[in-house]
Coordinates of C-alpha atoms and ligand atoms in Angstrom, one line a residue:
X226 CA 175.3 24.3 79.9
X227 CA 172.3 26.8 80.2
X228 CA 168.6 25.5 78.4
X229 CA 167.9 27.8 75.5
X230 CA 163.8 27.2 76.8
X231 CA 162.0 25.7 79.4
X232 CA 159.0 23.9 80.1
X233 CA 156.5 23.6 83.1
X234 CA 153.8 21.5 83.8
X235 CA 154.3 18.5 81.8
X236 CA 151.2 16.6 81.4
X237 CA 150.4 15.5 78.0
X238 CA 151.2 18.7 75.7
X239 CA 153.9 19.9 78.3
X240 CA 155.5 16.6 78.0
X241 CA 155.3 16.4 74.4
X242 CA 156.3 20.4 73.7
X243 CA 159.3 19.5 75.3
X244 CA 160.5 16.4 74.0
X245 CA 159.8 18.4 70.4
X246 CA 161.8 21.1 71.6
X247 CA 164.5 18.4 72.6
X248 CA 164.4 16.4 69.1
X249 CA 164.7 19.8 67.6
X250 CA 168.2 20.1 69.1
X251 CA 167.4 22.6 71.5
X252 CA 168.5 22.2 75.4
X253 CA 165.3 22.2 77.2
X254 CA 164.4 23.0 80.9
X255 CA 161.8 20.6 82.7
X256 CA 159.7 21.3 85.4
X257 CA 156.2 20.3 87.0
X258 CA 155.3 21.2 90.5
X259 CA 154.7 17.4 91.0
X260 CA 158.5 16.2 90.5
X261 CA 157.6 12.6 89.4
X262 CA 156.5 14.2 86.1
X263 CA 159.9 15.3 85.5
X264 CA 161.5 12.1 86.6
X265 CA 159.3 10.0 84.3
X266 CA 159.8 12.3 81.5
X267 CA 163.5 12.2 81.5
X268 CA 163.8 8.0 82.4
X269 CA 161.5 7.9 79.4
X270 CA 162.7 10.3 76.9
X271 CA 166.0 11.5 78.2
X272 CA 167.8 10.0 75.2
X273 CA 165.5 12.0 72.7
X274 CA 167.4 15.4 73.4
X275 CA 168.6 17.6 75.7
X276 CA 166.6 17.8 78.8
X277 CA 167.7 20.1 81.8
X278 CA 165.2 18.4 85.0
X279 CA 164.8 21.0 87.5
X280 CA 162.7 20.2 91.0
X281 CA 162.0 23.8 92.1
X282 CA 161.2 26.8 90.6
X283 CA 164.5 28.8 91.5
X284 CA 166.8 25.7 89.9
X285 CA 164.4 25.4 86.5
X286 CA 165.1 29.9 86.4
X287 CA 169.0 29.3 86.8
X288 CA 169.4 26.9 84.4
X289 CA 167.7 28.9 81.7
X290 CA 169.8 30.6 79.7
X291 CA 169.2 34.9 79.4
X292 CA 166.7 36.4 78.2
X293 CA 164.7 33.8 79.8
X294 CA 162.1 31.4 78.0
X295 CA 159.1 30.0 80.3
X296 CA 156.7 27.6 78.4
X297 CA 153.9 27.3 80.6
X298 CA 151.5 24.0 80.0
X299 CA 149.5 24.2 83.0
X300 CA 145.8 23.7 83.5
X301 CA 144.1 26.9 82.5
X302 CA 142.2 29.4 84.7
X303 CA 143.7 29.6 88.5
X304 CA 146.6 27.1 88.1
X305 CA 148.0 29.9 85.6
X306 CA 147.7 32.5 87.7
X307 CA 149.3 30.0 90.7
X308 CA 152.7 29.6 88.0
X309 CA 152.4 33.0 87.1
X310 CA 153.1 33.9 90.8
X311 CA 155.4 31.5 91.4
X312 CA 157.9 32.4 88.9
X313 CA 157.7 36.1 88.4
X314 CA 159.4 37.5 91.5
X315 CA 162.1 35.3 90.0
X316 CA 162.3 36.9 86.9
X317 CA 164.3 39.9 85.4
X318 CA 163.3 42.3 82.5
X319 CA 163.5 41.1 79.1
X320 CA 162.7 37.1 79.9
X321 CA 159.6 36.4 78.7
X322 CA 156.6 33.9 80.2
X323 CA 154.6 31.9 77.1
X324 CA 151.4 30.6 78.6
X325 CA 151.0 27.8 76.1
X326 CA 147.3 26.6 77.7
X327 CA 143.6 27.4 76.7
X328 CA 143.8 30.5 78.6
X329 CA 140.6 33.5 78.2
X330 CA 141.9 36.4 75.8
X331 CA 141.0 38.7 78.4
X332 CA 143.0 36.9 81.6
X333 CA 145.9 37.1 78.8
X334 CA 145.7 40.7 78.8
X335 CA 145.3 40.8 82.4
X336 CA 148.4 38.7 83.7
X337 CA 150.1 40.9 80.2
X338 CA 149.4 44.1 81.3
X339 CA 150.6 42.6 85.1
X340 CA 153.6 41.5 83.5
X341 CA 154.4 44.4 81.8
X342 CA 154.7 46.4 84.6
X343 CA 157.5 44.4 86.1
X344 CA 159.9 44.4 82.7
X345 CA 158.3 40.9 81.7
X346 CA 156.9 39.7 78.7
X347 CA 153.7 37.7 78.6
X348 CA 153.1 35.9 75.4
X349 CA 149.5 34.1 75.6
X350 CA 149.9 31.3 73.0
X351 CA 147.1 29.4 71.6
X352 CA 148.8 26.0 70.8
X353 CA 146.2 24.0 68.9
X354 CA 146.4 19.6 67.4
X355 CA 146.2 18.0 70.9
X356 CA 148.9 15.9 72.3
X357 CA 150.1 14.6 68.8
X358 CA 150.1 18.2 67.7
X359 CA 152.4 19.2 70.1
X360 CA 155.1 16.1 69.8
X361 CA 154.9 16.5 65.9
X362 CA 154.0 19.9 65.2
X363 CA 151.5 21.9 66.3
X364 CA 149.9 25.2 64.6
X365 CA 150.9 28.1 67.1
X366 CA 149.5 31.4 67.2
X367 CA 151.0 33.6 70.0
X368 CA 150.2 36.9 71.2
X369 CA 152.6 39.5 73.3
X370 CA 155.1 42.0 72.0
X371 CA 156.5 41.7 68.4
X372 CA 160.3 41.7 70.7
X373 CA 159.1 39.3 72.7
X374 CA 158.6 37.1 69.3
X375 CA 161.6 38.1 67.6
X376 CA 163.6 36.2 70.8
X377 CA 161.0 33.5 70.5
X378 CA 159.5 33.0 67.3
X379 CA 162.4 31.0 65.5
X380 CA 162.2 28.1 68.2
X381 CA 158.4 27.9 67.8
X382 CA 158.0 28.5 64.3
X383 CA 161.1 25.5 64.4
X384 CA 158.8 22.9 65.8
X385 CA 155.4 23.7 64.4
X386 CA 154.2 22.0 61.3
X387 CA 155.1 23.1 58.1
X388 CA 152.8 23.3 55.0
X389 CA 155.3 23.6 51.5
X390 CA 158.0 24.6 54.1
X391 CA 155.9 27.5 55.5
X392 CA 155.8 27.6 59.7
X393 CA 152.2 27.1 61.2
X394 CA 153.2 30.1 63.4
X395 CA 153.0 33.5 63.5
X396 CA 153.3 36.3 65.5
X397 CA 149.3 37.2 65.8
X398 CA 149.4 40.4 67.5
X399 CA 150.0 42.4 70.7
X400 CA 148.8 41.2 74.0
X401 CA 145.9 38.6 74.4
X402 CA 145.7 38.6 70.3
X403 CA 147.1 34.9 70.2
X404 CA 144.3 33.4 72.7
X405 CA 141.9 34.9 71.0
X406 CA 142.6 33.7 67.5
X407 CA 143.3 30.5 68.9
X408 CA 139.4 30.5 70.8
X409 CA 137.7 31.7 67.3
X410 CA 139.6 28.8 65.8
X411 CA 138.0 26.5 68.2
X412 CA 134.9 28.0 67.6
X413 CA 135.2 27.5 63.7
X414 CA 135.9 23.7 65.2
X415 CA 132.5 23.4 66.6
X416 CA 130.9 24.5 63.6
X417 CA 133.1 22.5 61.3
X418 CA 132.5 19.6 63.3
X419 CA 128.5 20.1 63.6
X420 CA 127.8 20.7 60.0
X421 CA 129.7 17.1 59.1
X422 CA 127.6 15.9 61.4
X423 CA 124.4 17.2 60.0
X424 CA 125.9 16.2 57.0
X425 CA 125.9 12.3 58.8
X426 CA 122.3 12.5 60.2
X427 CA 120.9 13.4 56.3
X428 CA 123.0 10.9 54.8
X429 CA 122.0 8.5 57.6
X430 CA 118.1 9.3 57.9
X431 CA 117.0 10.8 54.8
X432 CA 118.9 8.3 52.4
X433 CA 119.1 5.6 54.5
X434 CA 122.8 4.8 54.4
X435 CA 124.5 2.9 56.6
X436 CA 127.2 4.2 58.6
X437 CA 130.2 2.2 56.7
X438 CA 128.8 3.2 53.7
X439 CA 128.7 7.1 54.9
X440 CA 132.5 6.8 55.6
X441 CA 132.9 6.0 52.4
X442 CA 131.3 9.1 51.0
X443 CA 133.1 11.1 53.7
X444 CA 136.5 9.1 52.2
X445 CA 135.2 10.8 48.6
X446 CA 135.0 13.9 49.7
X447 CA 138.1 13.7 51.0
X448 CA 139.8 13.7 48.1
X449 CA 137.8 17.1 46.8
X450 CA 137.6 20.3 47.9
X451 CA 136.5 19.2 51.3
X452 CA 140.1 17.6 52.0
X453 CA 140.6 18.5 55.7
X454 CA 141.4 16.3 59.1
X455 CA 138.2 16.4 60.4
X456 CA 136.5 15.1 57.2
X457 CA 139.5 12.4 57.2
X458 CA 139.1 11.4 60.9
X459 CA 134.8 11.3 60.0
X460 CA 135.4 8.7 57.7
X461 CA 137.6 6.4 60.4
X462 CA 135.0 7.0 63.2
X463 CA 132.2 5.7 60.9
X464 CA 133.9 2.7 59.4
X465 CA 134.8 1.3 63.3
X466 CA 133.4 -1.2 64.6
X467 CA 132.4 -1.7 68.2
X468 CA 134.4 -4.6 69.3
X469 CA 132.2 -5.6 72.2
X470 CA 128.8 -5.6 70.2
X471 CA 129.3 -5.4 66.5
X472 CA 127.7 -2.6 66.0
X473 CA 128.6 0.5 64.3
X474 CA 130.8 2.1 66.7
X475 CA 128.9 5.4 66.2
X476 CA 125.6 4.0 67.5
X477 CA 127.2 2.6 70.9
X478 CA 128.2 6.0 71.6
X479 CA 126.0 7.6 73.7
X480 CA 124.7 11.4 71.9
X481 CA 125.4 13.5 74.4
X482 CA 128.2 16.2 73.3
X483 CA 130.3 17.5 75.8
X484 CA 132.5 20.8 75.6
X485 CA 135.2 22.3 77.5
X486 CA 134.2 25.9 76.5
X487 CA 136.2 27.6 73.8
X488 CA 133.7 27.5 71.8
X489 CA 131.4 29.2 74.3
X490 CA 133.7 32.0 74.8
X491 CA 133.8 32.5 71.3
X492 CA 129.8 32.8 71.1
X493 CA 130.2 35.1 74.0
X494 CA 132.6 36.8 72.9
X495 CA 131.0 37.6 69.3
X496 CA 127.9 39.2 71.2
X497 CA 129.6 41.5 72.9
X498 CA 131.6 42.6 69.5
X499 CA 128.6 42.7 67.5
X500 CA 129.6 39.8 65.3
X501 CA 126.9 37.7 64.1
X502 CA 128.6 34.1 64.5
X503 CA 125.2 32.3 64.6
X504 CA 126.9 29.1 62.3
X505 CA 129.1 28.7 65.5
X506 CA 126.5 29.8 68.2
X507 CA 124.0 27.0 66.6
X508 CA 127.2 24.4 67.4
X509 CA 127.6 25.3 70.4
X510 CA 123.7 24.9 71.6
X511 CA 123.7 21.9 69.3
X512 CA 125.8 19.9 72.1
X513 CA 123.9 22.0 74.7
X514 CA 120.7 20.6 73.3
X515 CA 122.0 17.4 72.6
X516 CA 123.0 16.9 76.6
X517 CA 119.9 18.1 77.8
X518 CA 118.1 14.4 78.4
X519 CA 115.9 15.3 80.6
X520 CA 114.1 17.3 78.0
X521 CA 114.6 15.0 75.3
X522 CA 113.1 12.2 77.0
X523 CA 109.9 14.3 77.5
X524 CA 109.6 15.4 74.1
X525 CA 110.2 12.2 72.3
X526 CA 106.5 11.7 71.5
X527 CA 106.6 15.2 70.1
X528 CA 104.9 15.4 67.0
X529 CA 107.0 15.0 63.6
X530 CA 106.0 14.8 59.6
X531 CA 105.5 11.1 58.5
X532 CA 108.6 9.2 58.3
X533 CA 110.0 9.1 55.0
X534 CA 113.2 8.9 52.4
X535 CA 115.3 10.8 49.7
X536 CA 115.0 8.4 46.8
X537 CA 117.2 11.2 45.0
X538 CA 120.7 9.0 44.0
X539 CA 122.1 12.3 43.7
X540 CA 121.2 13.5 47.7
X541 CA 125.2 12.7 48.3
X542 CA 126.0 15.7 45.8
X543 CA 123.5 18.3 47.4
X544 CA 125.1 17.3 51.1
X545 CA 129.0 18.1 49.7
X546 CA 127.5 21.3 48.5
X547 CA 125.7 22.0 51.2
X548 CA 128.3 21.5 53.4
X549 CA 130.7 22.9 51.9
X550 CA 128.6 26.6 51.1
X551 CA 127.8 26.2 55.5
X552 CA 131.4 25.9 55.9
X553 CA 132.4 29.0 53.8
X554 CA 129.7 31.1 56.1
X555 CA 131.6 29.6 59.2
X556 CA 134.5 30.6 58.5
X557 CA 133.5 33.9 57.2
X558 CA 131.5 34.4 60.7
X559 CA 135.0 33.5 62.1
X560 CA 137.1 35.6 60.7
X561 CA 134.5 38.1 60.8
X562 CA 135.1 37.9 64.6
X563 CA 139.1 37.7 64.3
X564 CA 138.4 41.5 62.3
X565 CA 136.1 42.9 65.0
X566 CA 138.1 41.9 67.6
X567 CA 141.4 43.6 66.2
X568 CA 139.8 46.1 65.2
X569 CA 138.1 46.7 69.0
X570 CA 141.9 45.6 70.7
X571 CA 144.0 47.5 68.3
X572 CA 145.8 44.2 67.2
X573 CA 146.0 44.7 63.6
X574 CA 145.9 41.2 62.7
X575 CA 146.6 39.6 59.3
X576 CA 143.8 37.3 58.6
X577 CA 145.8 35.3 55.6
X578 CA 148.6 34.6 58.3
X579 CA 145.9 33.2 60.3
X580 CA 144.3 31.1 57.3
X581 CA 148.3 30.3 56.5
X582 CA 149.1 29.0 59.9
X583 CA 146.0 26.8 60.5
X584 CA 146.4 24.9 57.1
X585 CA 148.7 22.2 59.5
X586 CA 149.1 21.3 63.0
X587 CA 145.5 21.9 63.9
X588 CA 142.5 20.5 63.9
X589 CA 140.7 22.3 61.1
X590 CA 143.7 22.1 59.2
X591 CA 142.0 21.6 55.6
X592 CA 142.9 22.3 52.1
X593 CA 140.4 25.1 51.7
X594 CA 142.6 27.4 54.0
X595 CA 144.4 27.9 50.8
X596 CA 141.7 29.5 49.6
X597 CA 141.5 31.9 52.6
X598 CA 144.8 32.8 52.7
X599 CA 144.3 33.4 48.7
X600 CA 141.1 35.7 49.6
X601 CA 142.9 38.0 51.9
X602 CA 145.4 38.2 49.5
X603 CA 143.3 39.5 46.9
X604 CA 141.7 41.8 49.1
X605 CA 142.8 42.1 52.9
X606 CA 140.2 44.4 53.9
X607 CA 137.5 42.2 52.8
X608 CA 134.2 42.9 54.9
X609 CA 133.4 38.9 54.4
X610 CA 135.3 36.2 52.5
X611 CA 131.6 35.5 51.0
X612 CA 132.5 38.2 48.3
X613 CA 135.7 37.2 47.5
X614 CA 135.2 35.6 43.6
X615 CA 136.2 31.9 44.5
X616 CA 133.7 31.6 47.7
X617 CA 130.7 33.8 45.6
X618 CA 130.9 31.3 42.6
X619 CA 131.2 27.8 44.6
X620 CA 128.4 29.2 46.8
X621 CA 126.6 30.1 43.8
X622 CA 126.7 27.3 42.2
X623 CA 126.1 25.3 45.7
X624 CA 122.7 27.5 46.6
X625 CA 120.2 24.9 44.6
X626 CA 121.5 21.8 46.5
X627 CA 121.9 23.9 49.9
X628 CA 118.3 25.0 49.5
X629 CA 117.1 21.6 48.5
X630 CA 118.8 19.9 51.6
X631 CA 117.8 22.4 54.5
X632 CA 114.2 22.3 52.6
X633 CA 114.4 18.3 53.0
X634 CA 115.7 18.2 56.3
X635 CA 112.8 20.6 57.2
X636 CA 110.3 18.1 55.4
X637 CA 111.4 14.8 57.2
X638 CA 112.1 16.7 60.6
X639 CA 115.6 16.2 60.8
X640 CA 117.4 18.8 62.3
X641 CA 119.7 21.2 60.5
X642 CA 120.7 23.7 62.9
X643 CA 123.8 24.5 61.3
X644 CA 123.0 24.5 57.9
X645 CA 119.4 26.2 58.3
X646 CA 121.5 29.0 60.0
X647 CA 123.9 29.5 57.4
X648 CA 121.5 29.7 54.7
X649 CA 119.6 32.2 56.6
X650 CA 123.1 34.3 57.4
X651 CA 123.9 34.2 53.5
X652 CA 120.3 35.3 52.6
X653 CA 120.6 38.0 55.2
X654 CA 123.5 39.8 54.0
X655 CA 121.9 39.3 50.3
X656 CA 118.8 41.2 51.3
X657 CA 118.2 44.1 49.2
X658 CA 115.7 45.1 52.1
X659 CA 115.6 43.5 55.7
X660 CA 112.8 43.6 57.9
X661 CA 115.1 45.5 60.5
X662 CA 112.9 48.3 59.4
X663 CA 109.6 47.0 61.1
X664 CA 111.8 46.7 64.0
X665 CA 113.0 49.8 64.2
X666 CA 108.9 50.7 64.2
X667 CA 108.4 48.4 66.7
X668 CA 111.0 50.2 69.0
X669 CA 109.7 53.9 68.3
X670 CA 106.4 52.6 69.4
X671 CA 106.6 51.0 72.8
X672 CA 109.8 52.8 73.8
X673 CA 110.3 55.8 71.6
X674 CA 113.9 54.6 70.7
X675 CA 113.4 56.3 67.3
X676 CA 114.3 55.3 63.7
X677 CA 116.8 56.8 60.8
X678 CA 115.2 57.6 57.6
X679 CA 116.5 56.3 54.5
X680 CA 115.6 59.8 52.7
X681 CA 117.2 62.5 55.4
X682 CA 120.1 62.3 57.7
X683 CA 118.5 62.1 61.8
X684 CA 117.0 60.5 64.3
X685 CA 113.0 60.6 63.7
X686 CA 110.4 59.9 66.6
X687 CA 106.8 59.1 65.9
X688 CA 104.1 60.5 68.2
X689 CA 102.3 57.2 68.4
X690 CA 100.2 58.0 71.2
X691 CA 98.9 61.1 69.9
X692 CA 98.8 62.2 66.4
X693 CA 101.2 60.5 64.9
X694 CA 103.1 63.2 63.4
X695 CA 107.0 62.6 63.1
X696 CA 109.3 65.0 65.3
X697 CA 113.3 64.6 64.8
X698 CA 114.9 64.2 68.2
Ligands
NBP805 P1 146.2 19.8 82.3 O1 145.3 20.9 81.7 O2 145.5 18.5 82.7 O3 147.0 20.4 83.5 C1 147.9 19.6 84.2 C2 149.2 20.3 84.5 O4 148.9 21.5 85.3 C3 150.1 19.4 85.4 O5 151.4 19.7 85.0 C4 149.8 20.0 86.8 O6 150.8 19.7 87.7 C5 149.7 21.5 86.5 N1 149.1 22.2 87.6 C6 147.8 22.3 88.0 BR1 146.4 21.3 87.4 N2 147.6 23.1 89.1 C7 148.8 23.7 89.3 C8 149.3 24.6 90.2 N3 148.5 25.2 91.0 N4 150.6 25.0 90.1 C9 151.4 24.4 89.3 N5 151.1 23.5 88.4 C10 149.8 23.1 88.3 O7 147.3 19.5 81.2 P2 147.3 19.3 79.6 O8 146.1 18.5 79.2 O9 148.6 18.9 79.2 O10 147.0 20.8 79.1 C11 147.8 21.9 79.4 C12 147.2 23.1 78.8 O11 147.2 23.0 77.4 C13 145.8 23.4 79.3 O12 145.6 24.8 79.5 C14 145.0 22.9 78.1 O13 143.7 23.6 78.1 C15 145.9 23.2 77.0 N6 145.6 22.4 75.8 C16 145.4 21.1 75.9 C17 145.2 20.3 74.7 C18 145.0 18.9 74.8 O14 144.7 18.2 73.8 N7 145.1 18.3 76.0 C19 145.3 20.9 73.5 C20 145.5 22.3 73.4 C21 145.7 23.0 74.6 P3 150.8 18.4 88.6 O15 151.4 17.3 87.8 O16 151.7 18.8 89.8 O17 149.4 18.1 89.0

């Protein structure tokens, strides 16, 4: 008997991708280059499925059945390119590699393009929900040719999650499309995850909550438009205890963010496109900040406005609104990005699919995706999801409280990175008039990069240095 897929490199998510594939009744090949792995898996959770252990590469490719299916779960960066190596020369035309790690968009289209050239199909896979994710159902979003997804889509889309019976996968688009969609989701992450925790730091030092009392707000909102994991998972981190101390767990924890650098690659990414993304560049320099001890220790004794409170009983309210307005502009800014870089790649990507497949599996899975997908239904072409009539009214009718709570953060001296940026990228695109224009002055004088009128088509230059007559260049 021949495995319908294989899997290698079976740490955590390789390990549990397979034994999902294997409770899903579907003969599965096992491989890691350190055989142990594939001993341990199959002692452990043989009787779970069919599992086909393999100790070199050349027996894992025989026992796959044709066209061959390659799950790759190996660390990302040089180890993929090591696999890659390995298992191509051993490979005929119509099998088909799925790198299933955190790989770069732009290796994708690389190793794709390499691929390619040998017959092969490379189908980059963003495969997001962690190690649970991937035993129970993960969201998937992968890339490569729409063949290459008609042999493999019906297995993945089999063991993803499923929201009202619909698959949290989808075919995103040609080459590195699925990476990418799968980094700007991590990057929406970040900024999800920073404007909670804004949203904890006002409750916590401008109303003078406690942390178990906080999760209980955070348990409120989750039954409300905010209904998502991460708000869920918020309220269970606040209400824990440190065993050791007593203390909140939260305070025992030492404030120092780390990241693994999705979402720096999606910051990176969005200034080469042109993509204002500032909700998800402030997370990421958030955590950069928030590392940086060395220069917090010397700035403690900075300065600040008298301490003070937010008598306000209904401060709560204006944080859920605030929140939830910042969290409309973050994932406008993403999808903003998602648009740009189809539009730059030539994917052609359906933004509602993407909303549709992220409502499960994932870890911004949240109710409001609904709304997404509902927006891009409306209108698919939307410049910004800001416009569309559900996001315009709850933001209207948010704007007051937002306003109030970036104006009181500002007034005690709490910081609001994410939310002060939001409300400026909202106010921005509202501008009748932006100040762009003194700029553009600015430019014409010290470098004679000229200026378009907004009277007459052309590029005007001033003569700043002489008479300051205006010459069209
Ligand atoms: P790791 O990222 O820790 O990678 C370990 C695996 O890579 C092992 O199977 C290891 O084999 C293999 N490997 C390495 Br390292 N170098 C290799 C090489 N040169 N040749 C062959 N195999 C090599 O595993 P993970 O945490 O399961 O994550 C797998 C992928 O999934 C990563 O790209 C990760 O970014 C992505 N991802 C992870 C999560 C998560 O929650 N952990 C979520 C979503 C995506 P060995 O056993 O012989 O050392």
């Amino acid at each position: 008997e021949k495995a319908r897929i294989g899997v290698t490199g079976l740490a955590v998510m390789g390990r549990n991708l397979a034994r999902n594939l294997a409770r899903h009744g579907h003969p599965v090949a096992v491989h890691n280059r350190t055989p142990a792995r594939t001993k341990a898996l199959v002692e452990e959770f043989g009787h779970e499925g069919a599992f086909l252990p393999a100790e070199t590469a050349e027996a894992f490719v025989a026992s796959l059945e044709r066209p061959r299916r390659l799950v790759m779960m190996v660390k990302a960066g040089a180890p993929t390119d090591a696999v890659i190596d390995e298992f191509a020369p051993l490979l005929e035309p119509g099998d088909m590699i799925v790198d299933g790690g955190n790989a770069h968009f732009a290796d994708t289209r690389r190793r794709e393009a390499a691929l390619r050239e040998r017959g092969v199909h490379f189908v980059g896979a963003g495969i997001s929900g962690g190690e649970e994710g991937a035993l129970h159902g993960p969201s998937i979003m992968p890339g490569g040719s729409a063949e290459s997804y008609d042999a493999l889509g019906p297995l993945l889309e089999d063991i993803s999650a499923k929201v009202g019976g619909i698959p949290c996968c989808a075919h995103v688009g040609p080459d590195g499309a699925g990476h990418f969609v799968k980094m700007v989701h991590n990057g929406i992450e970040y900024s999800d995850m920073q404007l909670i925790a804004e949203s904890y730091d006002l409750l916590r030092y401008a109303a003078d909550l406690t942390p178990a009392e906080i999760a209980e707000v955070f348990r409120t909102w989750n039954t409300g438009r905010l209904e998502s994991y991460l708000i869920e998972i918020t309220a269970e981190v606040l209400a824990h205890t440190d065993a050791a101390t007593g203390r909140p767990f939260v305070d025992v924890v030492l404030d120092q963010a780390e990241q693994k650098g999705t979402g720096r690659w999606t910051v990176q990414t969005a200034l080469d496109l042109g993509v204002p993304v500032g909700g998800i560049a402030e997370a990421v320099f958030a955590r950069s900040v928030s590392g940086h001890a060395a220069l917090r220790d010397a700035s403690r004794n900075l300065p600040g406005p008298p301490r003070a409170r937010v008598a306000d009983p209904t401060f709560a309210d204006a944080v859920e609104k605030a929140l939830y307005a910042s969290k409309i502009v973050a994932y406008a800014q993403g999808f903003h990005e998602i648009q740009a870089g189809s539009a730059e790649y030539g994917w052609d990507i359906d933004s509602g699919a993407m909303a549709t497949i992220w409502r499960g599996g994932c870890i911004i899975r949240a109710r409001f995706l609904d709304r997404i997908r509902a927006a891009y239904e409306a209108d698919p072409h939307t410049p910004t999801l800001l416009t569309d009539d559900h996001f315009s009214e709850a933001v209207g009718d948010a704007q007051g409280a937002w306003r109030d709570v970036v104006a009181t953060a500002a007034r005690l001296g709490i910081p609001a990175p994410g939310f002060s940026t939001a409300l400026a990228y909202y106010d921005s695109l509202r501008a009748v008039r932006l100040p762009a224009a003194l700029t553009q002055g600015q430019r014409d004088f010290f470098g004679a990069h000229t200026y378009r009128r907004v009277d007459r088509e052309g590029s005007f230059h001033t003569l700043w240095g002489g008479d300051r007559t205006e010459v069209e260049s």
